[in-house]
PDB file of C-alpha atoms in Angstrom:
ATOM      1  CA  TYR C 165      73.851 -61.237 -31.270  1.00 97.00           C
ATOM      2  CA  TYR C 166      70.896 -60.202 -29.108  1.00 98.00           C
ATOM      3  CA  ASP C 167      71.184 -56.586 -30.232  1.00 98.00           C
ATOM      4  CA  GLN C 168      71.592 -57.561 -33.889  1.00 98.00           C
ATOM      5  CA  ALA C 169      68.559 -59.891 -33.805  1.00 98.00           C
ATOM      6  CA  ARG C 170      66.519 -57.137 -32.208  1.00 98.00           C
ATOM      7  CA  LEU C 171      67.671 -54.627 -34.835  1.00 98.00           C
ATOM      8  CA  PHE C 172      66.970 -57.048 -37.690  1.00 98.00           C
ATOM      9  CA  ALA C 173      63.413 -57.575 -36.455  1.00 98.00           C
ATOM     10  CA  ARG C 174      62.938 -53.824 -36.136  1.00 98.00           C
ATOM     11  CA  LEU C 175      64.014 -53.362 -39.777  1.00 98.00           C
ATOM     12  CA  VAL C 176      61.580 -56.031 -40.986  1.00 98.00           C
ATOM     13  CA  ALA C 177      58.768 -54.653 -38.839  1.00 97.00           C
ATOM     14  CA  LYS C 178      59.416 -51.062 -39.904  1.00 97.00           C
ATOM     15  CA  TYR C 179      58.976 -52.101 -43.533  1.00 96.00           C
ATOM     16  CA  SER C 180      55.988 -54.322 -42.872  1.00 94.00           C
ATOM     17  CA  VAL C 181      53.813 -52.003 -40.801  1.00 90.00           C
ATOM     18  CA  HIS C 182      53.375 -49.763 -43.869  1.00 89.00           C
ATOM     19  CA  GLN C 183      52.414 -52.591 -46.225  1.00 93.00           C
ATOM     20  CA  GLN C 184      49.039 -54.010 -47.112  1.00 92.00           C
ATOM     21  CA  ARG C 185      48.255 -56.991 -44.884  1.00 88.00           C
ATOM     22  CA  ALA C 186      49.005 -59.555 -47.622  1.00 88.00           C
ATOM     23  CA  GLU C 187      52.432 -57.981 -48.286  1.00 91.00           C
ATOM     24  CA  ARG C 188      53.650 -57.861 -44.684  1.00 94.00           C
ATOM     25  CA  LEU C 189      56.532 -59.929 -43.409  1.00 96.00           C
ATOM     26  CA  PHE C 190      56.305 -61.252 -39.869  1.00 96.00           C
ATOM     27  CA  ILE C 191      58.980 -62.244 -37.418  1.00 97.00           C
ATOM     28  CA  ALA C 192      58.476 -65.838 -36.307  1.00 97.00           C
ATOM     29  CA  THR C 193      60.715 -67.492 -33.737  1.00 96.00           C
ATOM     30  CA  GLY C 194      60.608 -70.448 -31.407  1.00 93.00           C
ATOM     31  CA  GLY C 195      59.192 -67.992 -28.872  1.00 94.00           C
ATOM     32  CA  GLY C 196      61.776 -68.757 -26.218  1.00 93.00           C
ATOM     33  CA  PRO C 197      64.448 -66.676 -24.489  1.00 93.00           C
ATOM     34  CA  GLY C 198      67.749 -65.314 -25.821  1.00 94.00           C
ATOM     35  CA  ILE C 199      68.002 -64.576 -29.543  1.00 96.00           C
ATOM     36  CA  MET C 200      64.383 -65.606 -30.072  1.00 96.00           C
ATOM     37  CA  GLU C 201      63.287 -63.074 -27.470  1.00 97.00           C
ATOM     38  CA  ALA C 202      65.434 -60.407 -29.128  1.00 98.00           C
ATOM     39  CA  ALA C 203      63.714 -60.874 -32.486  1.00 98.00           C
ATOM     40  CA  ASN C 204      60.224 -60.916 -30.989  1.00 98.00           C
ATOM     41  CA  ARG C 205      61.153 -57.861 -28.914  1.00 98.00           C
ATOM     42  CA  GLY C 206      62.366 -55.894 -31.941  1.00 98.00           C
ATOM     43  CA  ALA C 207      59.113 -56.510 -33.807  1.00 98.00           C
ATOM     44  CA  HIS C 208      57.050 -55.763 -30.697  1.00 98.00           C
ATOM     45  CA  GLU C 209      58.857 -52.451 -30.171  1.00 98.00           C
ATOM     46  CA  MET C 210      57.811 -51.389 -33.679  1.00 97.00           C
ATOM     47  CA  GLY C 211      54.180 -52.258 -32.967  1.00 95.00           C
ATOM     48  CA  ALA C 212      54.258 -55.279 -35.273  1.00 96.00           C
ATOM     49  CA  GLN C 213      52.611 -58.582 -34.565  1.00 95.00           C
ATOM     50  CA  ASN C 214      55.049 -61.462 -34.278  1.00 97.00           C
ATOM     51  CA  VAL C 215      54.823 -65.219 -33.903  1.00 97.00           C
ATOM     52  CA  GLY C 216      56.159 -67.652 -31.314  1.00 96.00           C
ATOM     53  CA  LEU C 217      56.189 -71.354 -32.191  1.00 95.00           C
ATOM     54  CA  ASN C 218      57.184 -72.794 -28.841  1.00 94.00           C
ATOM     55  CA  ILE C 219      57.891 -76.430 -28.000  1.00 91.00           C
ATOM     56  CA  ALA C 220      57.206 -78.519 -24.902  1.00 88.00           C
ATOM     57  CA  LEU C 221      60.596 -79.500 -23.479  1.00 84.00           C
ATOM     58  CA  PRO C 222      61.670 -81.506 -20.395  1.00 81.00           C
ATOM     59  CA  ARG C 223      63.065 -78.323 -18.881  1.00 75.00           C
ATOM     60  CA  GLU C 224      60.101 -76.124 -19.541  1.00 65.00           C
ATOM     61  CA  GLN C 225      60.717 -73.327 -21.999  1.00 73.00           C
ATOM     62  CA  ASN C 226      58.346 -70.441 -21.478  1.00 87.00           C
ATOM     63  CA  VAL C 227      57.180 -68.078 -24.160  1.00 93.00           C
ATOM     64  CA  ASN C 228      58.982 -64.742 -24.016  1.00 96.00           C
ATOM     65  CA  PRO C 229      56.842 -61.691 -23.155  1.00 97.00           C
ATOM     66  CA  TYR C 230      57.209 -60.057 -26.597  1.00 98.00           C
ATOM     67  CA  VAL C 231      55.330 -62.665 -28.642  1.00 98.00           C
ATOM     68  CA  THR C 232      51.911 -61.439 -29.782  1.00 97.00           C
ATOM     69  CA  PRO C 233      49.605 -63.389 -27.423  1.00 96.00           C
ATOM     70  CA  ASN C 234      47.170 -64.644 -30.083  1.00 97.00           C
ATOM     71  CA  LEU C 235      50.130 -65.735 -32.247  1.00 96.00           C
ATOM     72  CA  SER C 236      51.770 -67.862 -29.561  1.00 96.00           C
ATOM     73  CA  PHE C 237      51.591 -71.592 -30.230  1.00 95.00           C
ATOM     74  CA  LYS C 238      52.968 -74.536 -28.279  1.00 93.00           C
ATOM     75  CA  PHE C 239      53.906 -77.770 -30.034  1.00 94.00           C
ATOM     76  CA  HIS C 240      54.631 -81.195 -28.657  1.00 91.00           C
ATOM     77  CA  TYR C 241      56.411 -82.544 -31.752  1.00 91.00           C
ATOM     78  CA  PHE C 242      59.379 -80.900 -33.449  1.00 90.00           C
ATOM     79  CA  ALA C 243      58.283 -82.162 -36.873  1.00 91.00           C
ATOM     80  CA  LEU C 244      54.939 -80.346 -36.728  1.00 93.00           C
ATOM     81  CA  ARG C 245      56.600 -77.202 -35.442  1.00 92.00           C
ATOM     82  CA  LYS C 246      59.164 -77.240 -38.259  1.00 91.00           C
ATOM     83  CA  MET C 247      56.411 -77.849 -40.796  1.00 91.00           C
ATOM     84  CA  HIS C 248      54.673 -74.654 -39.662  1.00 90.00           C
ATOM     85  CA  PHE C 249      57.931 -72.720 -39.959  1.00 89.00           C
ATOM     86  CA  VAL C 250      58.638 -74.087 -43.438  1.00 88.00           C
ATOM     87  CA  LEU C 251      55.133 -73.550 -44.812  1.00 87.00           C
ATOM     88  CA  ARG C 252      55.131 -69.885 -43.921  1.00 87.00           C
ATOM     89  CA  ALA C 253      58.770 -68.819 -44.096  1.00 92.00           C
ATOM     90  CA  LYS C 254      59.775 -66.135 -46.571  1.00 95.00           C
ATOM     91  CA  ALA C 255      63.355 -66.341 -45.268  1.00 97.00           C
ATOM     92  CA  LEU C 256      65.415 -68.085 -42.620  1.00 97.00           C
ATOM     93  CA  VAL C 257      67.835 -66.010 -40.594  1.00 98.00           C
ATOM     94  CA  ALA C 258      69.759 -68.394 -38.359  1.00 98.00           C
ATOM     95  CA  PHE C 259      71.674 -66.893 -35.467  1.00 98.00           C
ATOM     96  CA  PRO C 260      74.250 -68.942 -33.543  1.00 97.00           C
ATOM     97  CA  GLY C 261      72.500 -71.684 -31.627  1.00 94.00           C
ATOM     98  CA  GLY C 262      72.578 -75.284 -30.569  1.00 92.00           C
ATOM     99  CA  PHE C 263      71.169 -78.553 -31.823  1.00 92.00           C
ATOM    100  CA  GLY C 264      67.644 -77.203 -32.308  1.00 89.00           C
ATOM    101  CA  THR C 265      68.927 -74.371 -34.476  1.00 93.00           C
ATOM    102  CA  LEU C 266      71.044 -76.797 -36.495  1.00 95.00           C
ATOM    103  CA  ASP C 267      68.104 -79.155 -36.942  1.00 94.00           C
ATOM    104  CA  GLU C 268      65.893 -76.387 -38.302  1.00 93.00           C
ATOM    105  CA  LEU C 269      68.651 -74.902 -40.462  1.00 96.00           C
ATOM    106  CA  PHE C 270      69.649 -78.181 -42.099  1.00 96.00           C
ATOM    107  CA  GLU C 271      66.018 -79.137 -42.657  1.00 94.00           C
ATOM    108  CA  ILE C 272      65.407 -75.908 -44.581  1.00 95.00           C
ATOM    109  CA  ILE C 273      68.665 -76.161 -46.544  1.00 96.00           C
ATOM    110  CA  THR C 274      67.853 -79.761 -47.482  1.00 96.00           C
ATOM    111  CA  LEU C 275      64.284 -78.952 -48.539  1.00 95.00           C
ATOM    112  CA  VAL C 276      65.442 -76.056 -50.713  1.00 95.00           C
ATOM    113  CA  GLN C 277      68.401 -78.042 -52.108  1.00 96.00           C
ATOM    114  CA  THR C 278      66.134 -80.944 -53.116  1.00 96.00           C
ATOM    115  CA  ARG C 279      63.419 -78.587 -54.385  1.00 95.00           C
ATOM    116  CA  LYS C 280      60.881 -79.972 -51.919  1.00 94.00           C
ATOM    117  CA  SER C 281      60.367 -76.414 -50.704  1.00 92.00           C
ATOM    118  CA  LYS C 282      60.326 -73.079 -52.472  1.00 92.00           C
ATOM    119  CA  PRO C 283      63.628 -71.171 -52.546  1.00 96.00           C
ATOM    120  CA  VAL C 284      63.973 -68.669 -49.721  1.00 97.00           C
ATOM    121  CA  PRO C 285      66.909 -66.609 -48.530  1.00 98.00           C
ATOM    122  CA  ILE C 286      68.851 -68.646 -45.976  1.00 98.00           C
ATOM    123  CA  ILE C 287      71.013 -66.284 -43.981  1.00 98.00           C
ATOM    124  CA  LEU C 288      73.608 -67.416 -41.466  1.00 98.00           C
ATOM    125  CA  PHE C 289      74.138 -64.562 -39.048  1.00 98.00           C
ATOM    126  CA  GLY C 290      77.590 -64.515 -37.461  1.00 98.00           C
ATOM    127  CA  SER C 291      79.981 -65.654 -40.155  1.00 97.00           C
ATOM    128  CA  ASP C 292      82.796 -66.583 -37.766  1.00 97.00           C
ATOM    129  CA  TYR C 293      80.510 -68.909 -35.799  1.00 98.00           C
ATOM    130  CA  TRP C 294      78.948 -70.588 -38.814  1.00 98.00           C
ATOM    131  CA  LYS C 295      82.168 -70.972 -40.788  1.00 97.00           C
ATOM    132  CA  ARG C 296      83.845 -72.679 -37.829  1.00 96.00           C
ATOM    133  CA  LEU C 297      80.849 -74.911 -37.150  1.00 96.00           C
ATOM    134  CA  PHE C 298      79.816 -75.699 -40.707  1.00 93.00           C
ATOM    135  CA  ASN C 299      82.868 -76.905 -42.643  1.00 95.00           C
ATOM    136  CA  THR C 300      81.647 -76.663 -46.221  1.00 96.00           C
ATOM    137  CA  ASP C 301      85.188 -77.052 -47.609  1.00 96.00           C
ATOM    138  CA  LEU C 302      85.357 -80.526 -46.087  1.00 97.00           C
ATOM    139  CA  MET C 303      81.898 -81.375 -47.420  1.00 97.00           C
ATOM    140  CA  LEU C 304      82.958 -80.312 -50.922  1.00 97.00           C
ATOM    141  CA  GLU C 305      86.220 -82.284 -50.683  1.00 97.00           C
ATOM    142  CA  GLU C 306      84.321 -85.384 -49.576  1.00 98.00           C
ATOM    143  CA  GLY C 307      81.808 -84.965 -52.383  1.00 97.00           C
ATOM    144  CA  VAL C 308      78.760 -84.887 -50.128  1.00 97.00           C
ATOM    145  CA  ILE C 309      77.665 -81.502 -51.483  1.00 96.00           C
ATOM    146  CA  ALA C 310      78.265 -79.778 -54.811  1.00 96.00           C
ATOM    147  CA  ALA C 311      79.682 -76.300 -55.347  1.00 97.00           C
ATOM    148  CA  PRO C 312      76.260 -74.848 -56.340  1.00 97.00           C
ATOM    149  CA  ASP C 313      74.930 -75.896 -52.916  1.00 97.00           C
ATOM    150  CA  LEU C 314      77.051 -73.133 -51.392  1.00 97.00           C
ATOM    151  CA  ASP C 315      74.742 -70.641 -53.107  1.00 97.00           C
ATOM    152  CA  LEU C 316      71.820 -71.840 -50.964  1.00 98.00           C
ATOM    153  CA  PHE C 317      72.910 -69.694 -48.022  1.00 98.00           C
ATOM    154  CA  THR C 318      74.747 -66.464 -47.268  1.00 98.00           C
ATOM    155  CA  TYR C 319      76.836 -65.384 -44.280  1.00 98.00           C
ATOM    156  CA  VAL C 320      76.214 -61.957 -42.744  1.00 98.00           C
ATOM    157  CA  ASP C 321      77.396 -60.044 -39.692  1.00 98.00           C
ATOM    158  CA  GLU C 322      75.079 -57.038 -39.662  1.00 98.00           C
ATOM    159  CA  ALA C 323      71.312 -56.767 -39.347  1.00 98.00           C
ATOM    160  CA  ALA C 324      71.099 -54.369 -42.300  1.00 98.00           C
ATOM    161  CA  ALA C 325      72.951 -56.842 -44.545  1.00 98.00           C
ATOM    162  CA  ALA C 326      70.467 -59.606 -43.686  1.00 98.00           C
ATOM    163  CA  TRP C 327      67.532 -57.309 -44.400  1.00 98.00           C
ATOM    164  CA  ASP C 328      69.111 -56.129 -47.684  1.00 98.00           C
ATOM    165  CA  LEU C 329      69.452 -59.740 -48.873  1.00 98.00           C
ATOM    166  CA  ILE C 330      65.764 -60.375 -48.239  1.00 98.00           C
ATOM    167  CA  ARG C 331      64.722 -57.108 -49.860  1.00 97.00           C
ATOM    168  CA  THR C 332      66.826 -57.889 -52.926  1.00 97.00           C
ATOM    169  CA  PHE C 333      65.551 -61.479 -53.173  1.00 97.00           C
ATOM    170  CA  TYR C 334      61.918 -60.304 -53.223  1.00 96.00           C
ATOM    171  CA  GLY C 335      62.445 -56.969 -54.995  1.00 95.00           C
ATOM    172  CA  LEU C 336      61.148 -54.962 -52.022  1.00 93.00           C
ATOM    173  CA  SER C 337      61.632 -51.220 -51.867  1.00 83.00           C
TER     174      SER C 337
END
């Protein structure tokens, strides 16, 4: 997943560095290690600015070295951090993660589902992981979601497929 996150960010950054400033897409992560580092690293390697929205945690999480220094922010409250993600996001690409990833993912899905936020591509990277974790068949059977809700997100397994979904959604060349 590290390599795929890095490649995805490189694809986004490669497109964006040739665009007018207002048309650029930026990689924004939680600024921490692992997959977040991979995405920031991919953008950094392409010479693109990227954002880190870090959070103060009991076991201190440091900002990874690939976040653009003047675009590194540290939050105390998860709600404010998520608000900054949501306000600026053109897409959400969720890689396998833990409770924090799930919290952010379900917040975005809920906001888009209830039309409290603009529609954005919601991409679940690693279909095997997400399909085992997120049992949408059960949710449909129980009546807690409707069939059209399944159209709110897409599973992918390759960086190029995630980038193609975003390009198609926004009509990017």
